[in-house]
Amino acid sequence: MQAFNLKVVAKKLKNIVGAMGIRVAHMTDQRGAEACIAEIRRLNCDLGLSSGLRRLNVQDSDLAKLAQAALKSATGITNPVQANMTDLITIYQLAM
C-alpha cells in the first residue's frame, strides 16, 4: 500500500527511512520513499513475516471479495489516496 500512496507521502516515507538509520540527505523524496519501502520489505523478511498473499492461501478468485470488503472498511477513508475497486484489486494482485 505504501507504493500506492507514494505520490502523496514520499517525503514522510523518506523521513521514516532516515529515522531507521538510512542516509537520505542525498536522496530525492521519491528515492527516499522507495528506500523506505525496500527497508520495510527487508525487515519483514528478517522477521520471518509472510511475504505474499498466496502464502496465506489467498486465491485470485478471492481478490474482488477482499477489495469489496476494503471499500467498506473505515481504514480506507483515512488512507492518503482514496482507492477504488480497480485500484484495490491491483494492489492485491501485486501482493500475491
Short mmCIF file of C-alpha atoms in Angstrom, two decimals:
data_model
loop_
_atom_site.label_atom_id
_atom_site.label_comp_id
_atom_site.label_asym_id
_atom_site.label_seq_id
_atom_site.Cartn_x
_atom_site.Cartn_y
_atom_site.Cartn_z
CA MET A 1 0.00 0.00 0.00
CA GLN A 2 2.94 2.33 0.58
CA ALA A 3 3.75 2.21 -3.15
CA PHE A 4 0.14 3.17 -3.97
CA ASN A 5 0.36 6.15 -1.61
CA LEU A 6 3.87 7.13 -2.70
CA LYS A 7 2.80 10.16 -4.73
CA VAL A 8 1.45 11.91 -1.63
CA VAL A 9 3.60 10.51 1.20
CA ALA A 10 7.07 10.34 -0.37
CA LYS A 11 8.57 12.95 1.98
CA LYS A 12 7.12 11.21 5.05
CA LEU A 13 8.46 7.83 3.94
CA LYS A 14 11.86 9.39 3.29
CA ASN A 15 11.83 10.80 6.83
CA ILE A 16 10.86 7.39 8.22
CA VAL A 17 13.71 5.58 6.49
CA GLY A 18 16.06 8.33 7.69
CA ALA A 19 14.91 7.63 11.24
CA MET A 20 15.69 3.96 10.56
CA GLY A 21 19.33 4.90 10.06
CA ILE A 22 19.49 5.08 6.26
CA ARG A 23 21.35 8.13 4.95
CA VAL A 24 18.83 10.14 2.96
CA ALA A 25 20.37 13.61 2.68
CA HIS A 26 21.44 12.99 -0.92
CA MET A 27 18.14 11.35 -1.93
CA THR A 28 15.11 12.88 -3.57
CA ASP A 29 11.83 12.35 -1.73
CA GLN A 30 10.88 9.73 -4.33
CA ARG A 31 14.14 7.80 -3.91
CA GLY A 32 13.93 8.04 -0.13
CA ALA A 33 10.38 6.69 -0.21
CA GLU A 34 11.47 3.79 -2.42
CA ALA A 35 14.31 3.11 0.03
CA CYS A 36 11.78 3.07 2.87
CA ILE A 37 9.57 0.55 1.10
CA ALA A 38 12.60 -1.63 0.39
CA GLU A 39 13.67 -1.40 4.04
CA ILE A 40 10.19 -2.37 5.26
CA ARG A 41 10.29 -5.42 2.96
CA ARG A 42 13.76 -6.33 4.22
CA LEU A 43 12.65 -6.04 7.84
CA ASN A 44 9.59 -8.21 7.17
CA CYS A 45 11.86 -10.84 5.65
CA ASP A 46 14.32 -10.64 8.56
CA LEU A 47 11.43 -11.09 10.99
CA GLY A 48 10.12 -14.08 9.06
CA LEU A 49 6.82 -12.40 8.26
CA SER A 50 4.86 -13.87 5.38
CA SER A 51 5.53 -12.38 2.01
CA GLY A 52 2.65 -12.54 -0.39
CA LEU A 53 -1.00 -13.34 -0.06
CA ARG A 54 -0.57 -16.74 -1.74
CA ARG A 55 1.36 -17.91 1.32
CA LEU A 56 -1.81 -17.13 3.26
CA ASN A 57 -3.83 -19.29 0.86
CA VAL A 58 -5.48 -16.32 -0.86
CA GLN A 59 -6.64 -17.22 -4.36
CA ASP A 60 -7.10 -14.92 -7.35
CA SER A 61 -10.81 -15.58 -7.08
CA ASP A 62 -10.77 -14.01 -3.59
CA LEU A 63 -9.45 -10.62 -4.70
CA ALA A 64 -12.75 -8.98 -5.69
CA LYS A 65 -14.28 -10.02 -2.38
CA LEU A 66 -11.28 -8.64 -0.47
CA ALA A 67 -11.45 -5.39 -2.43
CA GLN A 68 -15.17 -5.06 -1.75
CA ALA A 69 -14.55 -5.52 1.98
CA ALA A 70 -11.73 -2.96 1.87
CA LEU A 71 -14.03 -0.41 0.27
CA LYS A 72 -16.34 -0.75 3.28
CA SER A 73 -13.52 -0.51 5.82
CA ALA A 74 -13.07 2.65 7.84
CA THR A 75 -9.33 2.46 7.26
CA GLY A 76 -9.83 3.19 3.57
CA ILE A 77 -11.40 6.54 4.41
CA THR A 78 -8.28 7.67 6.24
CA ASN A 79 -5.86 6.45 3.57
CA PRO A 80 -3.93 9.37 1.97
CA VAL A 81 -5.07 8.29 -1.52
CA GLN A 82 -8.63 7.08 -1.99
CA ALA A 83 -8.65 3.75 -3.79
CA ASN A 84 -11.44 2.41 -5.96
CA MET A 85 -12.32 -1.22 -6.67
CA THR A 86 -9.86 -1.46 -9.58
CA ASP A 87 -7.05 0.09 -7.52
CA LEU A 88 -7.65 -2.35 -4.67
CA ILE A 89 -7.71 -5.41 -6.92
CA THR A 90 -4.42 -4.23 -8.48
CA ILE A 91 -2.90 -3.74 -5.02
CA TYR A 92 -3.96 -7.24 -4.02
CA GLN A 93 -2.65 -8.70 -7.28
CA LEU A 94 0.73 -7.12 -6.61
CA ALA A 95 0.63 -8.53 -3.09
CA MET A 96 0.04 -12.08 -4.28
#
